[in-house]
Amino acid sequence: MLEIKDLDIDYGDKQAVRDFDLSVDKGDIVSIVGESGSGKSTVIRAVLGLLPGDGKVCGGEIDYEGKDLTTLDPKSFGELRGPEISMIFQDTGAMLNPTQSIGRQFIEYIRTHSDLSKEEARQRAEEILREMNFKDPASIMSRYPFELSGGQRQRVGIAMGMVFEPKLLLADEPTSALDVTTQKQIVELMKELRDKHGTTIILITHNLGLATDISDKVVVMKDGRIVESGDRVQIVDEPKSAYTKHLLECVPRLEGE
Amino acid sequence: MNPILEVRDLNKQFIDKDGHVVKPSDHIDLALYPNETLAVVGESGCGKSTLIKQIIGVLKPDDGQILYDGKNIVDLSAAEKKEIYKDIQMIFQDPNAAFDPRMKIYKIITEPLIHHKKIKRSQAKEVAKEYLKMVGLSESLATRYPHQLSGGQKQRVGIARALTLKPKIILCDEITSALDVSVQKEILDLLEKLKKELGVSFIFITHDLALVEQIADRSVVMKDGKIVETLESKNLKKEAKHPYTRKLLEAVYEPRGAA
Ligand SMILES: Nc1ncnc2c1ncn2[C@@H]1O[C@H](COP(=O)(O)OP(=O)(O)OP(=O)(O)O)[C@@H](O)[C@H]1O
Ligand SMILES: Nc1ncnc2c1ncn2[C@@H]1O[C@H](COP(=O)(O)OP(=O)(O)OP(=O)(O)O)[C@@H](O)[C@H]1O
Ligand SMILES: [Mg+2]
Ligand SMILES: [Mg+2]
């Protein structure tokens, strides 16, 4: 479904990503883990055609269902984003408009990509917020972004990313600000989305436990390149690169009973 | 030993425009001892950030006391505040909200030093580079803007800034959740060193319970604005009694291969 070949990305004259290859089948869940600053967010932003600043793809292809996304025109991209390919940003705070209530933004987002009425959109938004472990979605809808906790803002971002049951979901550290029980609930929802709707998911995370629990394939990055990729047995039981081994050693683990 | 910081019967509520009431601090009592790391864990939205924002003076409590070295710091004059808050620094959960987007990284890092007239403006770039190195970042980031950094790089800039005034207490709000585990370990080693060498005390908010076991001397578990359990050991599974803490412990993901 998605085939990334030899992708190179620069910011200005600075290299960010080199020789990135990834092939993802429909319904797969792929995790990208690795060093801070290694280019994880850059790769998935490129898939969505949303590289910030002077970021540009300077080599390679991103083939999505037969279309090369690196050369796609802005109008066709606009049609893909949202219901078809959607993204949960690492930093939801920066994505939300600080001067509008959550409800207003969410309803507007739903209505630009569907023909639901205002009331239907509100119901849909509240319903999915409830699934995100909000006990009182109406209260969340009435608030402004600064009136939410870090994890609450992150859950609003996840709700917006999942509301259309997209074909491809790009999730950039979606659960990093969540307590472990809420995280688990949301991870279960992502699995359900895949199982019920065949959604393909690319997940960036620093949580190797989460990555190995949920993914069909794990990709490890360092310095703009893939150092290793494989299924969870290959990554956890038989890591080949010294960097993967080092990462696994650095994971804090709970003492036993 | 006397606590270096004490929170007594702290209360804080928010009422939104539709009249919903949220009570993120509901009769909170807490003590932090010199040279101690106190971890705070709990559900998203339970009031962890609100608690330490009141300690740092960003939010005003509805009632209750916050004692630093035995002195109530809730109602201080601006001048007194400036003195006290040299000793207490906070690293924010969301670096974007804490940084001025139009300021270059080296200015962000050295802002507290300039504000307290510890260094001259002309020294800022050089000093900032030292701190960048300390948190494992390249000196070349000094002249960039925040939006040109990755999530974890921004997080480390926030850490660097909080260290500049050599505070006695550092309030850490999920400071490692945006970092890979290897960089996380480097940062925690750095904080451990400050603790050993300078006697710094930490309040450390995190969702990572295994990390709590590793670094905390004590930990408190919060739910709905209240502290529901205080833990002292390095084996949470053995010690935890409260059903909510037990539920948290069961939800932890650990790397697993074939097994
Ligand atoms: N707008 C930008 N302008 C210039 N350089 C940038 C920009 N955005 C990111 N970079 C640089 O590109 C590199 C890759 O950044 P990216 O955000 O993709 O990293 P990441 O793997 O997502 O890291 P993290 O885990 O810390 O979020 C970093 O060195 C970063 O400093
Ligand atoms: N300015 C505000 N106005 C109204 N409600 C607020 C405001 N700031 C925080 N709240 C609410 O207070 C509660 C506690 O928020 P706080 O940020 O302290 O949570 P937290 O424990 O840090 O959560 P997280 O782990 O998600 O960061 C939440 O329900 C939040 O929505
Ligand atoms: Mg990133
Ligand atoms: Mg918080």
XYZ file of C-alpha atoms and ligand atoms in Angstrom:
580
model
C 0.000 0.000 0.000
C 2.847 2.362 0.902
C 6.299 1.963 -0.532
C 9.019 4.416 0.409
C 12.180 4.049 -1.673
C 15.585 5.658 -1.090
C 14.084 8.728 0.478
C 16.412 11.679 1.132
C 15.218 14.801 2.948
C 17.083 18.046 3.702
C 16.317 21.171 5.699
C 18.009 23.901 3.672
C 21.495 22.559 3.053
C 21.383 20.284 6.109
C 20.780 16.560 5.616
C 17.988 15.154 7.775
C 17.105 11.753 6.284
C 19.095 9.470 3.959
C 18.236 6.277 2.057
C 15.018 5.578 3.904
C 13.231 2.455 2.626
C 9.970 1.112 3.957
C 7.309 -1.104 2.524
C 3.975 -1.319 4.318
C 1.079 -3.641 3.491
C -2.556 -2.753 4.027
C -3.557 -3.317 7.640
C 0.001 -3.455 8.919
C 1.156 -1.665 12.003
C 4.729 -0.407 11.712
C 6.607 1.343 14.506
C 9.532 3.700 14.068
C 11.778 3.990 17.109
C 15.189 5.553 17.524
C 17.346 8.444 18.477
C 15.905 11.847 19.262
C 16.589 14.029 16.208
C 17.164 11.064 13.896
C 14.459 12.079 11.429
C 11.407 10.081 12.506
C 8.947 12.975 12.435
C 10.547 14.249 9.244
C 9.806 10.986 7.408
C 6.150 10.816 8.285
C 5.624 14.500 7.651
C 7.033 13.941 4.178
C 4.452 11.212 3.562
C 1.746 13.732 4.302
C 3.454 16.475 2.260
C 3.802 18.635 5.337
C 7.514 19.227 5.789
C 8.035 22.354 7.889
C 10.180 25.355 6.973
C 12.729 24.764 4.253
C 12.348 20.989 4.433
C 12.275 19.261 1.046
C 12.440 15.786 -0.418
C 15.598 15.700 -2.520
C 15.623 12.114 -3.623
C 13.597 8.918 -3.711
C 9.919 8.076 -3.952
C 6.901 7.724 -1.734
C 4.506 5.468 -3.556
C 1.003 5.396 -2.080
C -1.516 3.197 -3.917
C 0.163 3.928 -7.230
C 0.618 7.694 -6.707
C 4.059 9.213 -6.089
C 3.434 11.535 -3.154
C 6.709 13.400 -3.603
C 5.385 14.966 -6.803
C 1.682 15.169 -5.971
C 0.040 18.561 -6.539
C -1.297 20.448 -3.495
C -4.939 20.054 -4.520
C -4.799 16.265 -4.717
C -2.912 16.237 -1.429
C -5.683 18.272 0.138
C -8.148 15.572 -0.885
C -6.028 12.776 0.566
C -5.448 14.397 3.941
C -8.112 13.845 6.556
C -10.442 10.986 5.768
C -7.886 9.000 3.761
C -4.508 9.719 5.349
C -4.488 11.367 8.720
C -1.869 12.333 11.187
C -1.593 12.629 14.940
C 1.087 15.251 15.572
C 3.813 14.921 18.169
C 2.823 18.299 19.360
C -0.953 18.640 19.331
C -0.761 21.970 21.124
C 0.823 23.604 18.096
C -1.830 22.170 15.787
C -4.851 23.446 17.710
C -5.978 27.039 17.394
C -5.499 28.648 20.822
C -8.322 31.135 20.339
C -11.116 28.650 19.588
C -12.791 26.110 21.829
C -12.011 22.448 21.235
C -15.636 21.808 20.255
C -15.715 24.510 17.620
C -12.473 23.283 16.013
C -13.430 19.652 16.137
C -16.890 20.191 14.655
C -15.453 22.369 11.903
C -12.814 19.744 11.128
C -15.443 17.030 10.828
C -17.680 19.174 8.651
C -14.982 20.214 6.165
C -14.342 16.552 5.412
C -17.898 15.161 5.518
C -21.494 16.229 5.016
C -22.610 15.768 8.593
C -24.812 18.476 10.104
C -23.471 20.540 12.964
C -25.402 18.500 15.500
C -24.308 15.173 13.994
C -20.712 16.373 13.987
C -20.990 17.341 17.636
C -22.348 13.913 18.530
C -19.610 12.181 16.577
C -16.932 14.287 18.271
C -18.306 13.611 21.749
C -18.605 9.926 21.015
C -14.971 9.568 19.989
C -13.772 11.745 22.882
C -15.578 9.382 25.230
C -13.599 6.525 23.715
C -10.452 8.513 24.517
C -11.233 8.077 28.215
C -12.883 11.456 28.752
C -15.682 11.020 31.248
C -17.267 14.350 30.363
C -16.694 15.118 26.653
C -19.077 18.100 26.675
C -16.896 19.832 29.219
C -13.756 19.186 27.142
C -15.512 20.516 24.019
C -16.354 23.776 25.748
C -12.753 24.469 26.783
C -9.872 26.228 25.068
C -6.635 24.302 24.414
C -4.764 26.028 27.276
C -7.429 24.804 29.687
C -6.517 21.174 29.060
C -3.717 19.107 30.589
C -0.897 17.864 28.350
C -2.363 14.390 28.068
C -5.869 15.740 27.461
C -4.621 17.822 24.513
C -2.853 14.785 23.178
C -6.054 12.738 23.386
C -7.967 15.437 21.481
C -5.322 15.123 18.746
C -5.737 11.345 18.670
C -9.521 11.702 18.483
C -9.205 14.050 15.496
C -6.754 11.690 13.803
C -9.006 8.674 14.242
C -12.460 10.174 13.712
C -12.680 9.334 9.987
C -11.330 5.804 10.324
C -8.597 6.670 7.809
C -6.927 4.187 5.474
C -3.502 5.295 6.660
C -2.856 6.706 10.115
C 0.457 8.409 10.851
C 0.886 8.751 14.606
C 3.835 10.709 16.005
C 4.369 9.744 19.651
C 0.621 9.731 20.252
C 0.681 8.316 23.772
C 3.896 9.796 25.198
C 2.032 12.146 27.541
C -0.452 9.564 28.821
C -0.570 7.517 31.970
C -0.192 3.820 31.287
C -3.843 2.815 31.725
C -5.080 5.519 29.360
C -2.283 4.603 26.967
C -3.379 0.990 27.001
C -6.984 1.912 26.285
C -5.925 4.006 23.277
C -3.558 1.384 21.960
C -6.436 -1.106 22.079
C -8.531 1.364 20.060
C -5.808 1.604 17.440
C -5.683 -2.172 17.149
C -9.481 -2.206 16.827
C -9.310 0.404 14.071
C -6.915 -1.831 12.189
C -8.936 -5.000 12.804
C -12.325 -3.486 11.922
C -11.449 -1.026 9.169
C -8.138 -2.353 7.906
C -6.394 0.885 8.799
C -2.649 0.861 8.177
C -0.757 2.512 11.001
C 2.722 4.003 11.192
C 3.555 4.779 14.780
C 6.530 6.709 16.110
C 7.296 5.932 19.722
C 10.107 5.885 22.257
C 8.373 3.105 24.131
C 9.958 -0.123 22.952
C 7.480 -2.119 24.999
C 4.596 -0.528 23.153
C 6.351 -0.822 19.779
C 6.972 -4.528 20.197
C 3.489 -5.178 21.551
C 1.531 -3.592 18.738
C 3.667 -3.817 15.598
C 4.072 -6.229 12.738
C 7.345 -4.522 12.009
C 9.724 -2.261 13.940
C 12.129 0.172 12.268
C 15.083 1.542 14.259
C 16.573 4.912 13.182
C 19.740 6.795 14.023
C 21.371 9.828 12.367
C 18.832 10.044 9.559
C 19.139 6.408 8.553
C 17.513 3.069 9.273
C 19.928 0.946 11.272
C 17.728 -2.105 11.491
C 14.200 -3.315 10.885
C 12.308 -6.505 11.523
C 9.486 -8.126 13.458
C 9.488 -8.072 17.228
C 11.341 -11.358 17.590
C 14.153 -10.095 15.374
C 14.368 -6.782 17.183
C 14.040 -7.975 20.777
C 15.532 -11.477 20.712
C 18.061 -11.194 17.902
C 19.014 -7.524 17.486
C 21.826 -7.164 14.976
C 22.960 -3.589 15.389
C 24.840 -2.354 18.424
C 22.486 0.623 18.613
C 19.354 -1.539 18.943
C 21.051 -3.582 21.649
C 22.029 -0.415 23.449
C 18.467 0.939 23.289
C 17.071 -2.297 24.711
C 19.556 -2.121 27.575
C 18.489 1.424 28.392
C 14.797 0.555 28.825
C 13.872 0.863 32.507
C 12.126 -2.282 33.716
C 9.912 -2.926 36.703
C 11.238 -5.117 39.476
C 9.300 -8.356 39.756
C 6.766 -9.273 42.405
C 15.445 16.597 58.991
C 13.146 19.453 57.971
C 11.619 19.426 54.513
C 13.053 21.940 52.067
C 9.598 22.311 50.553
C 6.230 21.635 52.085
C 2.729 21.841 50.678
C -0.044 22.106 53.268
C -3.711 21.565 52.554
C -3.467 22.982 49.049
C -6.691 23.578 47.129
C -7.287 24.733 43.590
C -10.297 24.519 41.343
C -11.192 25.684 37.853
C -14.667 26.619 36.672
C -15.094 26.812 32.906
C -17.527 29.082 31.094
C -20.295 26.456 31.131
C -19.966 26.124 34.895
C -18.187 22.746 34.980
C -16.028 22.521 38.101
C -12.675 20.697 38.078
C -10.708 20.322 41.291
C -7.118 19.403 40.420
C -5.788 20.096 43.926
C -8.054 18.681 46.598
C -6.498 19.025 50.068
C -2.968 18.143 49.002
C -0.232 17.655 51.607
C 3.298 16.982 50.463
C 6.854 17.245 51.755
C 10.102 17.277 49.805
C 13.323 16.706 51.756
C 16.763 18.031 50.887
C 18.561 15.897 48.339
C 15.450 13.840 47.656
C 13.750 12.779 44.428
C 10.006 12.614 44.868
C 8.110 11.112 41.935
C 4.504 12.024 41.133
C 2.474 9.637 38.995
C -1.201 9.534 38.117
C -3.947 9.659 35.555
C -3.857 12.168 32.706
C -5.713 15.258 33.947
C -5.503 14.375 37.662
C -3.666 17.575 38.622
C 0.080 16.869 38.511
C 1.062 19.891 36.418
C -1.371 22.119 38.305
C 0.314 21.119 41.559
C 3.810 22.077 40.514
C 2.647 25.185 38.677
C 1.365 26.432 42.022
C 4.722 25.650 43.620
C 6.561 27.634 40.952
C 4.066 30.495 41.250
C 2.562 30.320 37.745
C -0.827 29.505 39.275
C -2.194 30.870 42.522
C -3.720 28.396 44.983
C -7.315 29.001 46.152
C -6.063 28.257 49.661
C -3.337 26.386 51.481
C 0.339 26.984 52.121
C 3.540 26.354 50.218
C 6.581 26.556 52.506
C 10.096 26.920 51.159
C 12.703 26.591 53.908
C 9.876 27.083 56.393
C 8.584 30.296 54.807
C 5.185 30.596 53.106
C 5.835 31.648 49.515
C 2.249 31.966 48.330
C 1.864 35.701 48.916
C 5.235 37.259 48.253
C 6.112 40.596 46.713
C 7.611 40.577 43.233
C 11.101 41.287 44.595
C 10.922 38.456 47.148
C 9.657 36.125 44.444
C 12.567 36.920 42.173
C 14.991 35.914 44.953
C 13.192 32.678 45.902
C 12.665 31.497 42.347
C 16.371 31.522 41.680
C 16.404 28.452 43.913
C 13.358 26.728 42.413
C 13.222 25.982 38.693
C 10.679 24.164 36.595
C 11.095 22.203 33.393
C 7.779 22.379 31.580
C 5.883 19.465 30.033
C 5.364 21.399 26.830
C 8.489 23.286 25.734
C 6.523 25.111 23.048
C 4.436 26.863 25.632
C 7.513 27.777 27.663
C 9.617 29.246 24.850
C 9.285 32.484 22.943
C 9.187 31.269 19.319
C 11.002 34.383 18.076
C 14.017 33.836 20.320
C 17.042 31.871 19.222
C 17.995 28.835 21.283
C 21.035 30.422 22.922
C 18.913 33.314 24.177
C 16.277 30.951 25.540
C 18.874 28.998 27.491
C 20.650 32.016 28.977
C 17.547 34.134 29.633
C 17.518 33.329 33.404
C 21.213 34.224 33.689
C 20.699 37.561 31.935
C 17.572 38.280 33.975
C 19.513 37.785 37.215
C 22.534 39.657 35.819
C 24.842 36.664 36.208
C 26.366 37.056 32.756
C 26.617 39.772 30.098
C 24.690 39.546 26.844
C 27.937 39.277 24.932
C 28.743 36.036 26.775
C 25.362 34.411 26.103
C 26.298 32.421 23.017
C 29.387 30.855 24.546
C 27.658 30.009 27.827
C 24.690 28.496 25.995
C 27.004 26.205 24.047
C 28.349 24.728 27.299
C 24.826 23.933 28.427
C 23.891 22.463 25.060
C 26.817 20.085 25.383
C 25.776 19.190 28.902
C 22.395 17.910 27.660
C 23.926 16.066 24.713
C 23.049 18.557 21.964
C 25.224 19.923 19.198
C 26.523 23.501 19.617
C 25.209 24.240 16.146
C 21.660 24.366 17.535
C 22.510 27.587 19.432
C 21.529 29.900 16.594
C 18.376 28.052 15.514
C 14.783 28.851 16.445
C 12.642 26.431 18.499
C 10.536 25.333 15.519
C 13.699 24.116 13.788
C 14.342 21.499 16.467
C 12.909 18.029 16.936
C 10.598 17.327 19.893
C 13.303 15.754 22.027
C 15.824 18.477 21.186
C 13.394 21.144 22.403
C 12.788 19.184 25.567
C 16.530 19.160 26.290
C 16.790 22.912 25.709
C 14.214 23.315 28.495
C 16.320 21.111 30.742
C 19.470 23.112 29.960
C 17.748 26.379 30.790
C 16.521 25.133 34.159
C 20.061 24.195 35.193
C 21.639 27.597 34.532
C 20.845 29.183 37.897
C 22.061 26.139 39.869
C 18.707 25.774 41.646
C 18.162 23.861 44.886
C 14.887 22.387 43.710
C 13.999 21.341 40.172
C 10.391 20.593 39.289
C 10.361 18.219 36.315
C 7.130 17.810 34.350
C 7.445 14.722 32.141
C 10.826 15.826 30.950
C 11.884 12.552 29.389
C 8.715 11.399 27.641
C 9.874 12.945 24.336
C 13.320 11.335 24.524
C 14.605 8.002 23.322
C 15.647 5.717 26.171
C 19.354 6.187 25.544
C 19.202 9.991 25.732
C 16.800 9.610 28.652
C 19.465 7.675 30.515
C 22.074 10.368 29.824
C 19.738 13.066 31.139
C 18.890 11.066 34.247
C 22.589 10.473 34.906
C 23.144 14.223 34.618
C 20.363 14.946 37.118
C 21.712 12.258 39.449
C 25.103 13.935 39.320
C 23.568 17.308 40.259
C 21.819 15.586 43.118
C 25.027 14.030 44.415
C 27.342 16.964 43.846
C 25.095 19.935 44.559
C 22.416 18.356 46.741
C 19.565 19.306 44.412
C 16.058 18.009 45.232
C 13.594 16.982 42.554
C 9.876 16.644 42.106
C 9.631 14.368 39.122
C 6.353 13.879 37.261
C 6.403 10.832 35.020
C 4.182 8.129 33.571
C 7.008 5.593 33.534
C 6.668 3.420 36.618
C 9.884 1.517 35.979
C 11.693 4.842 35.919
C 10.092 5.693 39.252
C 11.629 2.575 40.763
C 15.010 3.551 39.378
C 15.262 7.185 40.393
C 12.765 8.039 43.124
C 13.407 7.988 46.850
C 9.662 8.221 47.430
C 6.676 8.509 45.151
C 3.085 9.673 45.391
C 0.194 8.436 43.279
C -2.509 10.974 42.386
C -6.050 10.552 41.204
C -8.752 13.225 40.755
C -6.791 15.913 42.575
C -5.934 13.752 45.599
C -2.893 11.795 46.697
C -4.121 8.222 47.041
C -0.901 6.454 47.992
C 2.710 7.181 49.008
C 5.348 4.571 48.187
C 8.861 4.249 49.498
C 10.436 1.174 47.984
C 12.161 0.191 44.785
C 9.715 -2.612 44.156
C 6.338 -1.077 43.426
C 4.627 -4.343 42.559
C 5.412 -5.646 46.002
C 4.560 -2.492 47.912
C 1.551 -0.989 46.115
C -1.783 -1.520 47.872
C -4.180 0.989 46.333
C -6.285 -0.524 43.522
C -5.493 2.396 41.215
C -1.737 1.942 41.646
C -2.126 -1.770 41.007
C -4.099 -1.059 37.861
C -1.316 1.229 36.655
C 1.312 -1.429 37.281
C -0.642 -3.924 35.230
C -0.855 -1.640 32.208
C 2.919 -1.276 31.677
C 4.296 -2.463 28.314
C 7.713 -4.084 28.387
C 9.719 -5.091 25.316
C 8.845 -8.621 24.356
C 10.056 -10.852 21.582
C 8.765 -14.372 21.031
C 7.625 -14.819 24.632
N 12.148 23.086 10.488
C 13.394 22.595 10.609
N 14.468 23.282 10.146
C 15.719 22.794 10.254
N 16.028 21.608 10.837
C 15.017 20.881 11.327
C 13.652 21.321 11.249
N 12.873 20.383 11.812
C 13.707 19.410 12.248
N 14.984 19.684 11.944
C 16.185 18.854 12.231
O 16.074 17.628 11.512
C 16.505 16.530 12.313
C 15.398 15.488 12.388
O 14.295 16.031 13.106
P 12.980 15.190 13.441
O 11.998 16.140 14.053
O 12.545 14.442 12.242
O 13.563 14.171 14.536
P 12.823 13.035 15.380
O 13.475 11.738 15.042
O 11.358 13.148 15.209
O 13.267 13.428 16.871
P 12.434 13.431 18.259
O 12.379 12.027 18.718
O 13.318 14.267 19.161
O 11.101 14.055 17.992
C 16.891 17.113 13.675
O 18.283 17.226 13.755
C 16.241 18.487 13.702
O 17.032 19.405 14.419
N -6.640 26.900 32.965
C -7.480 25.883 33.185
N -8.821 26.086 33.137
C -9.676 25.065 33.351
N -9.308 23.803 33.646
C -7.994 23.545 33.698
C -7.011 24.555 33.466
N -5.777 24.001 33.587
C -5.989 22.690 33.885
N -7.315 22.414 33.949
C -7.907 21.116 34.273
O -7.394 20.710 35.530
C -7.174 19.304 35.540
C -5.742 19.015 35.930
O -4.852 19.441 34.898
P -3.294 19.159 34.969
O -2.681 19.842 33.819
O -2.796 19.495 36.323
O -3.267 17.575 34.775
P -2.040 16.559 34.749
O -2.168 15.646 35.906
O -0.769 17.308 34.608
O -2.353 15.715 33.426
P -1.417 15.204 32.215
O -0.757 13.965 32.701
O -2.414 14.909 31.126
O -0.478 16.311 31.868
C -7.556 18.808 34.155
O -8.846 18.256 34.208
C -7.523 20.054 33.290
O -8.438 19.956 32.243
Mg 9.823 13.783 16.444
Mg 0.602 17.556 33.036
